[in-house]
XYZ file of N, CA, C and O in Angstrom:
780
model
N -6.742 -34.281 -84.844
C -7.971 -34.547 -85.570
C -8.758 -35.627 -84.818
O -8.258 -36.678 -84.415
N -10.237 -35.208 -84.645
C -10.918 -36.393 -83.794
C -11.535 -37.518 -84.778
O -11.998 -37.223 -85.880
N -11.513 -38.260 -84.493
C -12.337 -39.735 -85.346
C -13.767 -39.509 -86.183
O -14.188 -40.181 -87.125
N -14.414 -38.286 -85.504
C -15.261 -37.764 -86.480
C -14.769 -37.415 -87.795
O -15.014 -37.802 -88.938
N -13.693 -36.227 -87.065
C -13.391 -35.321 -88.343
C -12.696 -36.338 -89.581
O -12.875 -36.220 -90.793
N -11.766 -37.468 -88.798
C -11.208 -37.894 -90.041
C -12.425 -38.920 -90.537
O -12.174 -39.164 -91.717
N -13.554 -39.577 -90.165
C -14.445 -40.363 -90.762
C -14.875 -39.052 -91.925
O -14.761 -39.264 -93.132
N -15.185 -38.210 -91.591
C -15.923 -37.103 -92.774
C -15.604 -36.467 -93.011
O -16.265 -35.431 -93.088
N -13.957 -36.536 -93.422
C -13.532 -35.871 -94.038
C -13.282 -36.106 -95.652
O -12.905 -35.225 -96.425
N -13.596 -37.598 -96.032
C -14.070 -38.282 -97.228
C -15.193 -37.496 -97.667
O -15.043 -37.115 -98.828
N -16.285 -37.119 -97.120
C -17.330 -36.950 -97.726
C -17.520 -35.474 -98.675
O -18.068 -35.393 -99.775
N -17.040 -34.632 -98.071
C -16.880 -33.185 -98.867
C -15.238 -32.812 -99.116
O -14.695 -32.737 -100.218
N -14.592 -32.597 -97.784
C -13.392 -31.722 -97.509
C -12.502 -32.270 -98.295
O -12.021 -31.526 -99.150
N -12.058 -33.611 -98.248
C -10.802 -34.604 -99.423
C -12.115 -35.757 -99.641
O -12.145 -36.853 -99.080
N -13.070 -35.285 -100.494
C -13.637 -36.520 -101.326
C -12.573 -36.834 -102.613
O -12.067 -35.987 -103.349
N -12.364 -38.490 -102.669
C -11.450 -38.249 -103.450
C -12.277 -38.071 -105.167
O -11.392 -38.047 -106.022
N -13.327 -37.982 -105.625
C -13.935 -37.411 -106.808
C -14.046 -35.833 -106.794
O -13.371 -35.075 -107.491
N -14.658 -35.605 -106.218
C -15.370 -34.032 -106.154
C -13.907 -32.727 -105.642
O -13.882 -31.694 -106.310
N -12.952 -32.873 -104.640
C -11.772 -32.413 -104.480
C -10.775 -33.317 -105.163
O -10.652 -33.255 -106.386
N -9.998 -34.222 -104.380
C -8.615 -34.810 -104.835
C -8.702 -35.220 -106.358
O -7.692 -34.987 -107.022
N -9.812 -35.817 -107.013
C -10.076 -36.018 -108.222
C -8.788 -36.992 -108.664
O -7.937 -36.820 -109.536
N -9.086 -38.625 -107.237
C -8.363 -39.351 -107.510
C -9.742 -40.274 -107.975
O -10.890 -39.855 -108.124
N -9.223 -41.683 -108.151
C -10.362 -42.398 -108.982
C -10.930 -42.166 -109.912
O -12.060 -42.643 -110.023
N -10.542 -41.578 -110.657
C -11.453 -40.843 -112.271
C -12.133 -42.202 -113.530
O -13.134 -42.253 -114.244
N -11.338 -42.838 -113.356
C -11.264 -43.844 -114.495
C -12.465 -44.634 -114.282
O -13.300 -44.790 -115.172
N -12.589 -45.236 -112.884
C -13.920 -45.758 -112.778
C -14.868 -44.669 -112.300
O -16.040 -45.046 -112.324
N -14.748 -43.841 -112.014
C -15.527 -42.918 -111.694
C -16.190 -42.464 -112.883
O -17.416 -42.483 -112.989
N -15.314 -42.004 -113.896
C -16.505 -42.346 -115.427
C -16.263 -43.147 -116.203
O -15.626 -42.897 -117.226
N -16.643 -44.119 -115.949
C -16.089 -45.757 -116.959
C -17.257 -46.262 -116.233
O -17.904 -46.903 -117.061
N -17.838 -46.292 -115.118
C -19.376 -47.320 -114.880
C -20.094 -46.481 -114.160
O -21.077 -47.073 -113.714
N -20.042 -45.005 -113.733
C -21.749 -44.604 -113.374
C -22.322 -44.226 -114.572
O -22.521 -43.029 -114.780
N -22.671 -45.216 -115.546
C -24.124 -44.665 -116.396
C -25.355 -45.305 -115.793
O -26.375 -45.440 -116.468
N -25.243 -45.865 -114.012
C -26.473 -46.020 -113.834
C -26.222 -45.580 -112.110
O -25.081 -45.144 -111.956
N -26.767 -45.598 -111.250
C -26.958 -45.269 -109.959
C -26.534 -46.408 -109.137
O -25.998 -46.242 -108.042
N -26.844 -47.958 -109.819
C -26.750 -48.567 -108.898
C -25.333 -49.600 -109.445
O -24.868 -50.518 -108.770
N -24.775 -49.125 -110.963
C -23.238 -49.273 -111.156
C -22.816 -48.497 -109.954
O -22.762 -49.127 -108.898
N -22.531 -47.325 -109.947
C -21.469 -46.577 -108.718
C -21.924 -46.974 -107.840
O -21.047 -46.557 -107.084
N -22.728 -47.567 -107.062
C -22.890 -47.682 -105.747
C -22.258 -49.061 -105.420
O -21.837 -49.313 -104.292
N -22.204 -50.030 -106.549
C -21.626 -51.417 -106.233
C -19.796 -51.125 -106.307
O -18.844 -51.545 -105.650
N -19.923 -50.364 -107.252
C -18.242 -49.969 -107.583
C -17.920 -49.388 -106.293
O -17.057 -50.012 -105.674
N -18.300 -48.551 -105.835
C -18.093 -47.838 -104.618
C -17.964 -48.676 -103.525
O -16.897 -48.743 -102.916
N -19.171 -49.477 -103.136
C -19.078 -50.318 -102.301
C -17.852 -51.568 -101.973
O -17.373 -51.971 -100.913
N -17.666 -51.863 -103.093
C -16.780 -52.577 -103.950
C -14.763 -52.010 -103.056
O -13.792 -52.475 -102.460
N -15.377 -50.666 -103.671
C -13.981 -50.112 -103.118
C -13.922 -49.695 -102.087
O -12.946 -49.073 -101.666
N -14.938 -49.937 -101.446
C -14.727 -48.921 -99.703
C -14.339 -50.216 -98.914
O -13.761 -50.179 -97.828
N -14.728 -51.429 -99.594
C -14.414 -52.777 -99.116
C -12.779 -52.873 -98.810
O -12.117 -53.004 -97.780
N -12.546 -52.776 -99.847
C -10.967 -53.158 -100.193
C -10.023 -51.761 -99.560
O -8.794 -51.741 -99.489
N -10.511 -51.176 -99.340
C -9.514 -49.846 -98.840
C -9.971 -49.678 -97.427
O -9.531 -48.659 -96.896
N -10.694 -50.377 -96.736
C -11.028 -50.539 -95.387
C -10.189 -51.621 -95.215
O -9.435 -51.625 -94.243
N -10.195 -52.591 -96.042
C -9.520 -54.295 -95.557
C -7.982 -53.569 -95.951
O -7.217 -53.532 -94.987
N -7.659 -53.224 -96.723
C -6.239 -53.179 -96.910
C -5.313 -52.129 -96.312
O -4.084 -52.178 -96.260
N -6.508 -50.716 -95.664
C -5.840 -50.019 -94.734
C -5.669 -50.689 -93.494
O -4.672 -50.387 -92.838
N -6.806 -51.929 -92.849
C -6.525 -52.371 -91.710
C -5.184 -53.514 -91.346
O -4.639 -53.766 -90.272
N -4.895 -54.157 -92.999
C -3.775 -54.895 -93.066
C -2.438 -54.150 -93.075
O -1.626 -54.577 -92.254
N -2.052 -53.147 -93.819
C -1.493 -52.345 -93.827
C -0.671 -51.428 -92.930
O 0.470 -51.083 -93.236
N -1.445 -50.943 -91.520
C -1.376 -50.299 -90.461
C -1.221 -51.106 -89.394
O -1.009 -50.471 -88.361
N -1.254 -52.488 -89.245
C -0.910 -54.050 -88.525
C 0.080 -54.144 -89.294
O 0.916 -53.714 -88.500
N 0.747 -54.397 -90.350
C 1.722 -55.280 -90.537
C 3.075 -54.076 -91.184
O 4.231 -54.433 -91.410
N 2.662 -52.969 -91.334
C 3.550 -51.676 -91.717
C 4.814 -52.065 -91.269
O 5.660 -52.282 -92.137
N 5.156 -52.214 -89.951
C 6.659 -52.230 -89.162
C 7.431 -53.070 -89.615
O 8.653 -52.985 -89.734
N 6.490 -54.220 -89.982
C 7.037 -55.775 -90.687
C 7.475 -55.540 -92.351
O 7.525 -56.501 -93.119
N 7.690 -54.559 -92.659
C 7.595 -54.246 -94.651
C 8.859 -53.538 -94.300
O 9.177 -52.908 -93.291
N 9.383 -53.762 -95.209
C 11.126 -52.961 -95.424
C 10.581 -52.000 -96.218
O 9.575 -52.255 -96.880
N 11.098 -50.938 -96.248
C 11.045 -49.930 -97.044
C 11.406 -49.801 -98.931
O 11.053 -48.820 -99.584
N 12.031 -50.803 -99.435
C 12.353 -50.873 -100.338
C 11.501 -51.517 -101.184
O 11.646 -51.476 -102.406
N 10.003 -52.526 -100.250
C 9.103 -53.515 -101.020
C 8.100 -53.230 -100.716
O 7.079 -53.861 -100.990
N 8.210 -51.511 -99.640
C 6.593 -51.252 -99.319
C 5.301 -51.359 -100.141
O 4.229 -51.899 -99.868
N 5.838 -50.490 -101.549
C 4.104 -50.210 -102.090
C 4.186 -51.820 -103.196
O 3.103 -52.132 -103.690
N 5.339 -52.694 -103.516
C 4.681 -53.392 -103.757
C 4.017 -54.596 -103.015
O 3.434 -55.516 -103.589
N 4.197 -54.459 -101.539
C 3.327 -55.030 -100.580
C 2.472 -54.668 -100.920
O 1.661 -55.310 -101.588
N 2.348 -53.330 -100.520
C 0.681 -53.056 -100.832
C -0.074 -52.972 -101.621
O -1.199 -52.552 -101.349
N 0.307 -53.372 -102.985
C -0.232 -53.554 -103.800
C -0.536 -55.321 -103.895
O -1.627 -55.718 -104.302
N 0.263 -56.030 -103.585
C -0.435 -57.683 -103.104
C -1.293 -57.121 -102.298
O -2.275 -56.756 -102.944
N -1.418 -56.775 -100.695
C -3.005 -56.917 -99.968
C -3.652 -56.077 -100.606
O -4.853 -56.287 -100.437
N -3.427 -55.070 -101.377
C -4.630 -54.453 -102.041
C -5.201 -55.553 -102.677
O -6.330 -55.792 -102.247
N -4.748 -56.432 -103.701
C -4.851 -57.418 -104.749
C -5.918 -58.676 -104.208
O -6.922 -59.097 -104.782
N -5.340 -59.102 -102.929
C -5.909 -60.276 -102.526
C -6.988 -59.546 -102.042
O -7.690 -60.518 -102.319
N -7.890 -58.646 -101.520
C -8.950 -57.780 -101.405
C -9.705 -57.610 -102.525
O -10.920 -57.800 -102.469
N -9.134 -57.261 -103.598
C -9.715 -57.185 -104.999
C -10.287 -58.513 -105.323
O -11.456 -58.687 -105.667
N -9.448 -59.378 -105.200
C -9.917 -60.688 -105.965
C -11.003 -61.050 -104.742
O -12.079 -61.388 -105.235
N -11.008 -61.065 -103.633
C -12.413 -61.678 -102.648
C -13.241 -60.976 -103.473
O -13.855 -61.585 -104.349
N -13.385 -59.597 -103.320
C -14.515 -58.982 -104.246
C -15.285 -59.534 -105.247
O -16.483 -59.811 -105.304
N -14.026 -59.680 -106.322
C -14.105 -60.117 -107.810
C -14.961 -61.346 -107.617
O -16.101 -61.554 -108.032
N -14.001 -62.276 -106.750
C -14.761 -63.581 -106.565
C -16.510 -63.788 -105.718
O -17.397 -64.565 -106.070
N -16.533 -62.835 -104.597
C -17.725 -62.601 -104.382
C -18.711 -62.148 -105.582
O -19.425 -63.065 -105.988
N -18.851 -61.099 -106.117
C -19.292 -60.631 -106.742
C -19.625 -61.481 -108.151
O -20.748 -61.593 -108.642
N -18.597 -61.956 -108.593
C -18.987 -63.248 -109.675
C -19.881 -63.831 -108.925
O -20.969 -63.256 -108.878
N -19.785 -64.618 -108.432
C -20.750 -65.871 -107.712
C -21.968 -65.339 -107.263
O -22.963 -65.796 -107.827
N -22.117 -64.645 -106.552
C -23.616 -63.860 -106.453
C -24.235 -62.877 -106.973
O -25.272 -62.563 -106.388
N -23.929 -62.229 -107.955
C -24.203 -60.844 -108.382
C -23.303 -61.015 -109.917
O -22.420 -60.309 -110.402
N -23.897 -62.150 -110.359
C -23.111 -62.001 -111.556
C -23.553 -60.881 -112.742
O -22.806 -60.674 -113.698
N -24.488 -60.372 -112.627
C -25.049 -59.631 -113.820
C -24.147 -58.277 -113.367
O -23.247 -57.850 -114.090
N -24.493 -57.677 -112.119
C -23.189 -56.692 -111.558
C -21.783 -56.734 -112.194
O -21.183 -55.954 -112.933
N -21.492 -57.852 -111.674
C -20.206 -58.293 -112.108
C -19.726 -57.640 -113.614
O -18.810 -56.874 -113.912
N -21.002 -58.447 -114.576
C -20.418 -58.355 -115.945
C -20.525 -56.727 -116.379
O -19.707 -56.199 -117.132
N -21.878 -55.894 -115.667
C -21.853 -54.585 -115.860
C -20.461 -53.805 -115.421
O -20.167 -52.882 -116.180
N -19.559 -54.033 -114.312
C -19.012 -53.253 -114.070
C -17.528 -53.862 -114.584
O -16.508 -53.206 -114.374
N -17.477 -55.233 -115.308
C -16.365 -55.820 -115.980
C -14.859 -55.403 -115.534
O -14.498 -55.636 -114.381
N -14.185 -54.923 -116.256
C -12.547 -54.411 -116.279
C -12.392 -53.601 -114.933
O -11.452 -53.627 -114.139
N -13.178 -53.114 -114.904
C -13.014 -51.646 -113.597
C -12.901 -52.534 -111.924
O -12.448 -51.986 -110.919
N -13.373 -53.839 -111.960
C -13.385 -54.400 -110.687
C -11.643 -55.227 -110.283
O -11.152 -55.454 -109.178
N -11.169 -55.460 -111.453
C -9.665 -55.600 -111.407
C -9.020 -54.287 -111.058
O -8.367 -54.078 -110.035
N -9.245 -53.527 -111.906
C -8.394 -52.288 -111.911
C -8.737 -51.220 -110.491
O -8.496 -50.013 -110.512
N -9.330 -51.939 -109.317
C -9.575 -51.457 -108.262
C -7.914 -51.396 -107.666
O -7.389 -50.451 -107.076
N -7.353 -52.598 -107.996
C -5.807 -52.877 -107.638
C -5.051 -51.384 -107.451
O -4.443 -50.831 -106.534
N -5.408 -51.057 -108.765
C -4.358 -50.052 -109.146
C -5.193 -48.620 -109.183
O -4.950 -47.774 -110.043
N -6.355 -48.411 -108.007
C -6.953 -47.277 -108.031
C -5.785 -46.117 -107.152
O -4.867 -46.568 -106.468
N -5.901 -45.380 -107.235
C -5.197 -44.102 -106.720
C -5.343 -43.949 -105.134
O -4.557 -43.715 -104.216
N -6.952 -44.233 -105.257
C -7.432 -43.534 -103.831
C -6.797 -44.873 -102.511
O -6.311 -44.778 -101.384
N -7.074 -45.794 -103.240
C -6.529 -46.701 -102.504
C -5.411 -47.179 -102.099
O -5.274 -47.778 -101.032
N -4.351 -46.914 -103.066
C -2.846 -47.325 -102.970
C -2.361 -46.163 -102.450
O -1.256 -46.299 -101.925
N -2.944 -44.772 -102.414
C -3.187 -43.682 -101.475
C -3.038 -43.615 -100.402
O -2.096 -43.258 -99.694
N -4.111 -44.009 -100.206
C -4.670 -44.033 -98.454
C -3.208 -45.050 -97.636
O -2.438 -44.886 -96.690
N -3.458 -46.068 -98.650
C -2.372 -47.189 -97.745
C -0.689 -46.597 -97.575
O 0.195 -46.933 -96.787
N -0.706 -45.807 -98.437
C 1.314 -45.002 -98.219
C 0.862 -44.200 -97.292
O 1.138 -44.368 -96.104
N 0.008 -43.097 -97.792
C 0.020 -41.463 -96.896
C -0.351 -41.316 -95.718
O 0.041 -40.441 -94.946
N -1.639 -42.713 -95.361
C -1.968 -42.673 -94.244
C -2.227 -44.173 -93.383
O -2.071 -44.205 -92.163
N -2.578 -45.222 -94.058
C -2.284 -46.722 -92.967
C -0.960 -46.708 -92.839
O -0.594 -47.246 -91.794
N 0.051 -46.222 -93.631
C 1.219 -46.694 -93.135
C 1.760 -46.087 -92.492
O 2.933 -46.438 -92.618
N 1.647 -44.804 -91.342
C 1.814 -43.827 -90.318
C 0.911 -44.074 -89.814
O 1.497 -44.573 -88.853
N -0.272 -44.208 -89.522
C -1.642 -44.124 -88.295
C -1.386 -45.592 -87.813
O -0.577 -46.422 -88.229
N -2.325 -45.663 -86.802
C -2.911 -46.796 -85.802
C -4.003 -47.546 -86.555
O -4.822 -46.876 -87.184
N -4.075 -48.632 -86.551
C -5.339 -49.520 -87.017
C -6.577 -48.717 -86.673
O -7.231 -48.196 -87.576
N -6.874 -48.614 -85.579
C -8.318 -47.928 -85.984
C -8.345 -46.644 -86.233
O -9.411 -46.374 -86.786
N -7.637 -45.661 -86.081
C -7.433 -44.905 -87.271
C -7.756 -44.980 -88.935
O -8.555 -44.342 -89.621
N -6.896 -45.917 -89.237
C -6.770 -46.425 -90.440
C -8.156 -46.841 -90.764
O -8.885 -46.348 -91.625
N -8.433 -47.880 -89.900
C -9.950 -48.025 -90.483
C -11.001 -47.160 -90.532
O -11.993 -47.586 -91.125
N -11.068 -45.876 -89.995
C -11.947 -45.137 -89.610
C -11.510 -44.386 -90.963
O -12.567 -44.154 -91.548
N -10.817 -44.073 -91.456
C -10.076 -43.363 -92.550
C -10.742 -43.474 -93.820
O -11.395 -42.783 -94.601
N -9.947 -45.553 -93.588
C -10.553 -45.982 -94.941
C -12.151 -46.088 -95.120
O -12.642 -45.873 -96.228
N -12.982 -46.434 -93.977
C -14.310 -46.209 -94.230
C -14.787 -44.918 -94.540
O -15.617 -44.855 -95.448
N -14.467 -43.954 -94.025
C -14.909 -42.415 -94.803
C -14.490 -42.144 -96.043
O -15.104 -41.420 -96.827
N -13.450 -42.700 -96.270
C -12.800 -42.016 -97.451
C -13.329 -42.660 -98.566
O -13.468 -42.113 -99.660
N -13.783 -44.414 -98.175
C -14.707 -45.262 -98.953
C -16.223 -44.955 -99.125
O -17.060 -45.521 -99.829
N -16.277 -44.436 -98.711
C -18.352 -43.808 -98.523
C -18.483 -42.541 -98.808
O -19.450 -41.995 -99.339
N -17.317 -41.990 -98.385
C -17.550 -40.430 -99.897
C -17.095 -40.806 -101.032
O -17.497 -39.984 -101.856
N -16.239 -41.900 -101.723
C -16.221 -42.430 -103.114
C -17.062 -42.715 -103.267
O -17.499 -42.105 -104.243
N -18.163 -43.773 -102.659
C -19.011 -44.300 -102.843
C -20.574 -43.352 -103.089
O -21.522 -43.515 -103.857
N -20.313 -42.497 -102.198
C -21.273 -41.555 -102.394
C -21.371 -40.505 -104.231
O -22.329 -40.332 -104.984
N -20.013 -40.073 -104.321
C -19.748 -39.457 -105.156
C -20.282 -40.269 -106.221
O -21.290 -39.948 -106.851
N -19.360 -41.721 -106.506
C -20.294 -42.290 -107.657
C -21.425 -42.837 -107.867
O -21.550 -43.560 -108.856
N -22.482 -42.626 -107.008
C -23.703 -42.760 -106.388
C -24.508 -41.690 -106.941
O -25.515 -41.900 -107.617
N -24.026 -40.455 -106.628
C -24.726 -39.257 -106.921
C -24.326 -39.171 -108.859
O -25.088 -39.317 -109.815
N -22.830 -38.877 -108.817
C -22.508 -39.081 -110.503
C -23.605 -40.089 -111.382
O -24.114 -39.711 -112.437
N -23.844 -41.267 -110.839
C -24.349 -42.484 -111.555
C -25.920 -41.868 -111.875
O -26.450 -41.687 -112.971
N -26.544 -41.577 -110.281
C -28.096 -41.162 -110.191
C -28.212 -39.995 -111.395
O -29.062 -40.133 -112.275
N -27.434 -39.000 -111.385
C -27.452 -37.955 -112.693
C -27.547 -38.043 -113.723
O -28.431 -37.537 -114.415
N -26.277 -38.993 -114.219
C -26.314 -39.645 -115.443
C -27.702 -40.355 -116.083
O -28.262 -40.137 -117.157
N -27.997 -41.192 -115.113
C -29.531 -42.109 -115.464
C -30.272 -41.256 -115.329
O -31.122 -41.311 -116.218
N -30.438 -40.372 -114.597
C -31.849 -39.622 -114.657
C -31.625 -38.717 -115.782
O -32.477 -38.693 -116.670
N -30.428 -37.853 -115.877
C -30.791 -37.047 -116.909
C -30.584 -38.178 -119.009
O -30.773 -37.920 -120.198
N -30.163 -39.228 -118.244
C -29.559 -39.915 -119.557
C -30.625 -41.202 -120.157
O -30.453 -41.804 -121.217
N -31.372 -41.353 -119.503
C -32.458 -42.587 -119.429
C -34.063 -42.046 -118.803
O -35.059 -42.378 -119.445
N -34.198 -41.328 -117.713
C -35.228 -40.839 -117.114
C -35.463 -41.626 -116.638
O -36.540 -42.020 -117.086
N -34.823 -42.770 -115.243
C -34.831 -43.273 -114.336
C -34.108 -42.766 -113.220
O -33.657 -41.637 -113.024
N -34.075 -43.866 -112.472
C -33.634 -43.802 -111.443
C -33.153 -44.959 -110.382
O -33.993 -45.009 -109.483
N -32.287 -45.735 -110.208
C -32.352 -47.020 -109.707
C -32.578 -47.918 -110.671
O -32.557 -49.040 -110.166
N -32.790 -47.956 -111.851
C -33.334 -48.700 -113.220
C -34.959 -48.503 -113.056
O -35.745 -49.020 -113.850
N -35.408 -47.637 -111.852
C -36.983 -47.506 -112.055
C -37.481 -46.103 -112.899
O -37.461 -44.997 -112.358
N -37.813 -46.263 -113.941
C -38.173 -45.284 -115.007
C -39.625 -44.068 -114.364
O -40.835 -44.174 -114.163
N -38.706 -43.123 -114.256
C -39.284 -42.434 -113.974
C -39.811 -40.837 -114.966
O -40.356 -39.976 -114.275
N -39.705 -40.647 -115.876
C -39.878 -40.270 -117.130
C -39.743 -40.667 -118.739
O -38.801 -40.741 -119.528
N -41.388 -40.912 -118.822
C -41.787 -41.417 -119.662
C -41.051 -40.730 -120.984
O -40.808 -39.523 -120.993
N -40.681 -41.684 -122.211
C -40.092 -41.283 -123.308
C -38.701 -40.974 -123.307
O -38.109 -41.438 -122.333
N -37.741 -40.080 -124.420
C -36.842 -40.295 -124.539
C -36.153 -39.159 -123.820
O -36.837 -38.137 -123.769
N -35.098 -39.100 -123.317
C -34.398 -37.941 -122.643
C -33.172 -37.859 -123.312
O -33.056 -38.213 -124.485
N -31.891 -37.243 -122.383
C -30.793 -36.910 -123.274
C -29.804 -37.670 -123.063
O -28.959 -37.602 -122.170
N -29.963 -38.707 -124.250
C -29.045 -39.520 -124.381
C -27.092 -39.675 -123.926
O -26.292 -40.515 -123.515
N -27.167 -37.717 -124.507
C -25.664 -37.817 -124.287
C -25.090 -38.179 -122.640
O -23.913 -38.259 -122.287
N -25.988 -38.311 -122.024
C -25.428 -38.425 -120.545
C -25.359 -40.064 -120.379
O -24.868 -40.634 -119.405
N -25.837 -40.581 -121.304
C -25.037 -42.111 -120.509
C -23.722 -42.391 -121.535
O -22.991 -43.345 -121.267
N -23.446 -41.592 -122.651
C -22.396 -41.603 -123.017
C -20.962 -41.250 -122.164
O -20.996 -40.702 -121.062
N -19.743 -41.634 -122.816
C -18.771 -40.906 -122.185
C -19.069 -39.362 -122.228
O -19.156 -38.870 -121.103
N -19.177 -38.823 -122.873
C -18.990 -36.914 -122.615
C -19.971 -36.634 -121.740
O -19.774 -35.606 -121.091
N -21.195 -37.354 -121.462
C -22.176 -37.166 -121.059
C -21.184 -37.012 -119.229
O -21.180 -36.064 -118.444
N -20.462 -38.407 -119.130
C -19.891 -38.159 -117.745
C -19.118 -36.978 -117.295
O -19.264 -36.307 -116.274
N -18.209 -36.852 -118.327
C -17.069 -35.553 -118.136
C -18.047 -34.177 -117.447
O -17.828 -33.557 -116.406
N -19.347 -33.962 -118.609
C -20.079 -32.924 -118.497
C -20.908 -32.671 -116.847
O -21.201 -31.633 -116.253
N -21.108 -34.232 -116.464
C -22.017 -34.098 -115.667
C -21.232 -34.545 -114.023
O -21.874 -34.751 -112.993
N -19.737 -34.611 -114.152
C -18.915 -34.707 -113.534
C -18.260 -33.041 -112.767
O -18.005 -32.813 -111.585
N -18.116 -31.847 -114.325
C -17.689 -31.188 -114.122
C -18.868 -30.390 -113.007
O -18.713 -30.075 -111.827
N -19.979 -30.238 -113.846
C -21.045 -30.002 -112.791
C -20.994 -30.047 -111.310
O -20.757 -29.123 -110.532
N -21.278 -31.383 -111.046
C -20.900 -31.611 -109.582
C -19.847 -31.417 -108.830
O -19.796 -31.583 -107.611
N -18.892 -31.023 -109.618
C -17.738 -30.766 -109.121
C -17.742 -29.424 -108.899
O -17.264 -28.877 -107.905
N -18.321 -28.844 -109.891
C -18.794 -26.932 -109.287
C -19.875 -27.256 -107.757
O -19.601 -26.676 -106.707
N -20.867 -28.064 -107.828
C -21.833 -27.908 -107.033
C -20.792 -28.507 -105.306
O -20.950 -28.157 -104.136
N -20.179 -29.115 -105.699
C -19.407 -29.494 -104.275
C -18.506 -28.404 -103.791
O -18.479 -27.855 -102.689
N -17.656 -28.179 -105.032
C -17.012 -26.578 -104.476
C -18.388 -25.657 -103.842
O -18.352 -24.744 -103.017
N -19.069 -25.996 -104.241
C -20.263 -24.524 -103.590
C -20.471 -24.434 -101.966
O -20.444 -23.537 -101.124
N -20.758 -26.259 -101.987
C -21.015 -26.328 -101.011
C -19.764 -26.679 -100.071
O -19.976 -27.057 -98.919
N -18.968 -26.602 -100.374
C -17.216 -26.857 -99.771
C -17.375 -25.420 -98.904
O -17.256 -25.446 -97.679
N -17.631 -24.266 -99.566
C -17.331 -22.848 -99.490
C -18.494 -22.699 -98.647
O -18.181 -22.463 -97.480
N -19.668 -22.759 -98.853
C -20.633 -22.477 -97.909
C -20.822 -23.249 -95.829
O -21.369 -22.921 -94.776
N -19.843 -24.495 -96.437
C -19.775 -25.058 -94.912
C -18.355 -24.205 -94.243
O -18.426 -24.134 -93.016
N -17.359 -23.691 -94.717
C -16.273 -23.373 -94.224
C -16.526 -22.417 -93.292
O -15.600 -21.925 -92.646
């Protein structure tokens, strides 16, 4: 596999929303706006870039018996820079995306990436990995979030772009499931049409 293929292979082929349908919890727990998923996303492409590159450096050094809860400390200490960034400058972010910025710890895609693949590949591998695999999450709840608000608010970015009331049920929870399953047909479409 060349460094292309595995950078983009996050984005359609193993996105982990739209295929693997790892990350679910924050995936509908904070896009009811466009620019929630994009911080969440960002958020996590952070920490699964930093913790695949720690991970794939220090792998040889981990006994096998304390691996994943190694990796679940450098996942952790990644989380909390976040947490702590993100408080301090972006506190209104912060409080929007609340519980879900801890529980990055214990995301799927991430404690993922760091068994199945930093801990067999080469560092830049790994990083090339975790950045694709972080920017098609990021993308996914980007696009999920933009849907939700537009069809759930009639914005876009928080810039209102249809006047009056629209359909509420989409910034609800069912509103996500519904508008999740959607995209998840529309990515299979286009899964099938690039093959």
């Amino acid at each position: 596999m060349t460094q292309w293929n595995n950078f983009t292979k996050g984005f359609l082929k193993e996105n982990a929303v739209f295929v693997l349908f790892l990350g679910l919890c924050p995936t509908l727990g904070v896009t009811t706006s466009a620019i929630n998923g994009l911080a969440m996303g960002l958020a996590t492409t952070f920490v699964l870039v930093m913790s695949n590159l720690v991970v794939s450096i220090i792998k040889n050094l981990i006994p096998n018996k304390v691996r994943i809860p190694s990796f679940i400390v450098i996942i952790a200490t990644f989380v909390t820079v976040v947490e702590l960034v993100m408080k301090g400058y972006a506190p209104a972010l912060f409080d929007a995306l609340g519980i879900f910025i801890p529980l990055i710890v214990v995301n799927c895609l991430v404690l993922g990436r760091a068994e199945a693949f930093a801990s067999k590949n080469t560092v830049w591998t790994s990083v090339v990995d975790g950045t694709g695999m972080g920017l098609g999450f990021t993308m996914a709840l980007t696009v999920l979030g933009a849907t939700r608000e537009l069809l759930g608010s009639g914005a876009f970015f928080g810039m209102k772009l249809i006047s009056g009331d629209a359909i509420l049920l989409f910034i609800l929870p069912p509103g996500a499931f519904i508008a999740l399953g959607y995209l998840i047909v529309l990515a299979n479409m286009l899964k099938e049409k690039t093959t």
